[in-house]
Tab-separated table of C-alpha atoms in Angstrom:
chain	number	residue	atom	x	y	z
N	1294	MET	CA	82.313	102.702	101.669
N	1295	ALA	CA	82.948	99.398	99.942
N	1296	SER	CA	86.333	97.916	100.076
N	1297	LEU	CA	88.637	97.694	97.111
N	1298	VAL	CA	87.773	94.046	96.522
N	1299	GLU	CA	84.043	94.634	97.014
N	1300	HIS	CA	84.253	97.606	94.582
N	1301	ALA	CA	86.099	95.563	91.992
N	1302	GLN	CA	83.573	92.754	92.334
N	1303	GLY	CA	80.662	95.021	91.828
N	1304	VAL	CA	82.339	96.684	88.810
N	1305	ALA	CA	83.273	93.287	87.272
N	1306	LEU	CA	79.920	91.717	87.647
N	1307	GLU	CA	78.124	94.730	86.360
N	1308	THR	CA	80.528	95.208	83.361
N	1309	LEU	CA	80.336	91.528	82.456
N	1310	SER	CA	76.582	91.133	82.989
N	1311	ASP	CA	76.152	90.193	79.304
N	1312	LEU	CA	78.906	87.500	79.500
N	1313	PRO	CA	77.728	84.923	82.102
N	1314	SER	CA	80.560	82.511	81.458
N	1315	ARG	CA	83.159	85.224	81.792
N	1316	ARG	CA	81.514	86.235	84.978
N	1317	ALA	CA	81.826	82.605	86.371
N	1318	HIS	CA	85.455	82.455	85.275
N	1319	VAL	CA	86.325	85.725	87.064
N	1320	ALA	CA	84.531	84.705	90.154
N	1321	GLY	CA	86.629	81.514	90.255
N	1322	VAL	CA	89.765	83.400	89.487
N	1323	ALA	CA	88.967	85.948	92.340
N	1324	ALA	CA	88.192	83.146	94.794
N	1325	THR	CA	91.351	81.287	93.833
N	1326	ALA	CA	93.601	84.459	94.045
N	1327	THR	CA	92.016	85.552	97.277
N	1328	SER	CA	92.632	82.107	98.854
N	1329	ILE	CA	96.254	82.000	97.731
N	1330	ALA	CA	97.019	85.532	98.645
N	1331	GLU	CA	95.666	84.924	102.312
N	1332	GLN	CA	97.515	81.500	102.541
N	1333	LEU	CA	100.707	83.329	101.716
N	1334	ARG	CA	99.986	86.357	103.671
N	1335	LEU	CA	100.740	88.605	100.691
N	1336	PRO	CA	100.987	92.310	101.593
N	1337	GLY	CA	99.112	92.951	98.392
N	1338	ARG	CA	96.366	90.553	98.983
N	1339	ASN	CA	93.511	93.123	98.293
N	1340	THR	CA	95.313	94.229	95.140
N	1341	VAL	CA	95.523	90.814	93.554
N	1342	ALA	CA	92.031	89.957	94.675
N	1343	ALA	CA	90.602	93.106	93.121
N	1344	ALA	CA	92.756	92.536	89.873
N	1345	ALA	CA	91.488	88.932	89.692
N	1346	TRP	CA	87.822	90.299	89.640
N	1347	LEU	CA	88.716	92.816	86.995
N	1348	HIS	CA	91.255	91.033	84.927
N	1349	ASP	CA	88.776	90.116	82.091
N	1350	VAL	CA	86.604	93.318	81.938
N	1351	GLY	CA	88.173	94.134	78.751
N	1352	TYR	CA	86.031	91.461	76.959
N	1353	ALA	CA	82.962	93.394	77.682
N	1354	GLU	CA	81.641	95.099	74.398
N	1355	ARG	CA	81.341	98.569	76.000
N	1356	VAL	CA	84.934	98.381	77.268
N	1357	ALA	CA	86.633	96.988	74.199
N	1358	ALA	CA	88.683	99.567	72.296
N	1359	THR	CA	91.605	97.984	70.724
N	1360	GLY	CA	90.303	94.414	70.820
N	1361	PHE	CA	93.169	93.484	73.162
N	1362	HIS	CA	91.296	92.664	76.563
N	1363	PRO	CA	94.146	93.356	78.955
N	1364	VAL	CA	94.894	96.881	77.588
N	1365	ASP	CA	91.215	97.569	77.161
N	1366	GLY	CA	90.413	96.302	80.578
N	1367	ALA	CA	93.333	98.296	82.209
N	1368	MET	CA	92.304	101.549	80.555
N	1369	PHE	CA	88.738	101.060	81.786
N	1370	VAL	CA	89.959	100.071	85.341
N	1371	LYS	CA	92.178	103.153	85.369
N	1372	ASP	CA	89.302	105.365	84.375
N	1373	GLN	CA	87.108	103.759	87.206
N	1374	GLY	CA	89.674	105.148	89.601
N	1375	PHE	CA	91.357	101.888	90.741
N	1376	PRO	CA	94.942	102.022	92.107
N	1377	ASP	CA	97.847	101.676	89.726
N	1378	ALA	CA	98.792	98.437	91.140
N	1379	VAL	CA	95.446	96.922	90.161
N	1380	VAL	CA	95.602	98.574	86.755
N	1381	SER	CA	99.043	97.166	85.963
N	1382	LEU	CA	98.086	93.527	87.058
N	1383	VAL	CA	95.007	93.853	84.681
N	1384	ALA	CA	97.285	95.058	81.833
N	1385	TYR	CA	99.981	92.464	82.163
N	1386	HIS	CA	97.996	89.265	83.247
N	1387	THR	CA	98.631	85.822	81.895
N	1388	GLY	CA	101.176	86.467	79.195
N	1389	ALA	CA	99.932	89.765	77.970
N	1390	GLU	CA	103.280	90.929	76.749
N	1391	ASN	CA	103.597	88.290	74.028
N	1392	GLU	CA	99.965	88.835	72.818
N	1393	ALA	CA	100.530	92.569	72.739
N	1394	ALA	CA	103.583	91.789	70.556
N	1395	GLU	CA	101.661	89.599	68.309
N	1396	ARG	CA	98.931	92.310	67.931
N	1397	GLY	CA	101.366	95.204	67.465
N	1398	LEU	CA	100.312	96.795	70.735
N	1399	SER	CA	103.429	96.556	72.747
N	1400	ASP	CA	103.588	100.337	73.162
N	1401	ALA	CA	99.863	100.502	74.408
N	1402	LEU	CA	100.755	97.835	76.979
N	1403	ALA	CA	104.070	99.615	77.992
N	1404	ALA	CA	101.852	102.683	78.890
N	1405	PHE	CA	101.072	100.757	82.053
N	1406	GLU	CA	103.659	100.257	84.929
N	1407	ARG	CA	104.858	96.757	85.315
N	1408	PRO	CA	103.172	94.967	88.326
N	1409	ASP	CA	104.739	93.345	91.313
N	1410	PRO	CA	106.091	89.982	89.995
N	1411	VAL	CA	104.736	87.818	92.911
N	1412	LEU	CA	101.170	89.401	92.600
N	1413	LEU	CA	101.328	88.837	88.838
N	1414	ASP	CA	102.234	85.149	89.353
N	1415	VAL	CA	99.391	84.760	91.775
N	1416	LEU	CA	96.974	86.195	89.312
N	1417	THR	CA	98.419	84.262	86.301
N	1418	PHE	CA	98.267	81.027	88.283
N	1419	SER	CA	94.732	81.735	89.378
N	1420	ASP	CA	93.609	82.472	85.649
N	1421	LEU	CA	95.223	79.317	84.594
N	1422	THR	CA	93.625	77.050	87.155
N	1423	VAL	CA	90.017	78.106	86.516
N	1424	GLY	CA	88.270	77.202	83.295
N	1425	PRO	CA	85.771	79.223	81.219
N	1426	GLY	CA	82.925	78.274	83.368
N	1427	GLY	CA	84.586	78.901	86.622
N	1428	GLU	CA	85.576	75.198	87.111
N	1429	ARG	CA	88.937	74.155	88.609
N	1430	VAL	CA	91.429	72.905	85.935
N	1431	GLU	CA	95.119	72.096	85.798
N	1432	VAL	CA	97.349	74.693	84.188
N	1433	GLU	CA	98.424	72.471	81.357
N	1434	ALA	CA	94.673	71.642	80.512
N	1435	ARG	CA	93.922	75.354	80.642
N	1436	ILE	CA	96.653	76.217	78.204
N	1437	THR	CA	95.425	73.405	75.816
N	1438	GLU	CA	91.864	74.552	76.169
N	1439	ILE	CA	92.782	78.138	75.238
N	1440	LEU	CA	94.918	76.895	72.154
N	1441	SER	CA	91.979	74.777	71.047
N	1442	ARG	CA	89.749	77.881	70.725
N	1443	TYR	CA	91.947	79.536	68.223
N	1444	PRO	CA	93.215	78.579	64.898
N	1445	ASP	CA	97.113	78.206	64.635
N	1446	ARG	CA	97.699	81.584	62.904
N	1447	HIS	CA	95.461	83.631	65.348
N	1448	PRO	CA	97.472	86.078	67.672
N	1449	VAL	CA	96.040	84.426	70.789
N	1450	ASN	CA	97.258	81.078	69.700
N	1451	ARG	CA	100.717	82.232	68.677
N	1452	ALA	CA	101.106	84.407	71.809
N	1453	VAL	CA	99.984	81.418	74.160
N	1454	MET	CA	102.428	79.065	72.321
N	1455	ARG	CA	105.151	81.790	73.101
N	1456	SER	CA	104.024	82.409	76.608
N	1457	SER	CA	103.638	78.899	77.715
N	1458	PRO	CA	106.998	78.448	79.238
N	1459	GLY	CA	106.596	81.612	81.207
N	1460	LEU	CA	103.145	80.547	82.188
N	1461	LEU	CA	104.284	77.291	83.419
N	1462	ALA	CA	107.150	78.826	85.217
N	1463	ALA	CA	104.803	81.305	87.067
N	1464	ALA	CA	102.651	78.382	88.035
N	1465	GLU	CA	105.551	76.559	89.395
N	1466	ARG	CA	106.687	79.582	91.421
N	1467	VAL	CA	103.166	79.914	93.035
N	1468	LYS	CA	103.208	76.154	93.831
N	1469	ARG	CA	106.679	76.471	95.466
N	1470	LEU	CA	105.236	79.444	97.621
N	1471	ILE	CA	102.234	77.533	98.701
N	1472	ALA	CA	104.233	74.416	99.604
N	1473	ALA	CA	106.525	76.607	101.680
N	1474	ALA	CA	103.593	78.332	103.340
N	1475	ASP	CA	101.996	74.909	104.067
N	1476	SER	CA	105.343	73.624	105.712
N	1477	ARG	CA	105.309	76.563	108.184
């Protein structure tokens, strides 16, 4: 029987098979999240690693239902039988609450339980430190890159603008956790 992380990897790679850049991104996010979770000795390290593999499956055409990838991905991941903790991380990753509000989908997002805040920070940090092709980037550069892809009035642009302070705060919390772990 495949482990949770191996199962998530297989599902993600198959689901995103038509999106090679997205596959490269999720592989980089998964590697980053796994490394951080191990370094911090997080009790939910397999949960965050699995969610990292699955966080963007909602972009796959066959998965998209609402057009909002965190909710679409979470519905798909739930239907695939993944634990609620993984589902909730997929649903809420990287400022999803602000984008849900911009899209009028706050109720759809609220159907999922809120994730563990430390695991959510690790997933968000990992997502923001891996670029679209899987390359390592700085958080600020990643936010700028995302904003550059969408016009000012687009829901993603507006949501990222609103989310930026919280995203930067999540990144700082993870950096502090890593620094504390390094000093042990």
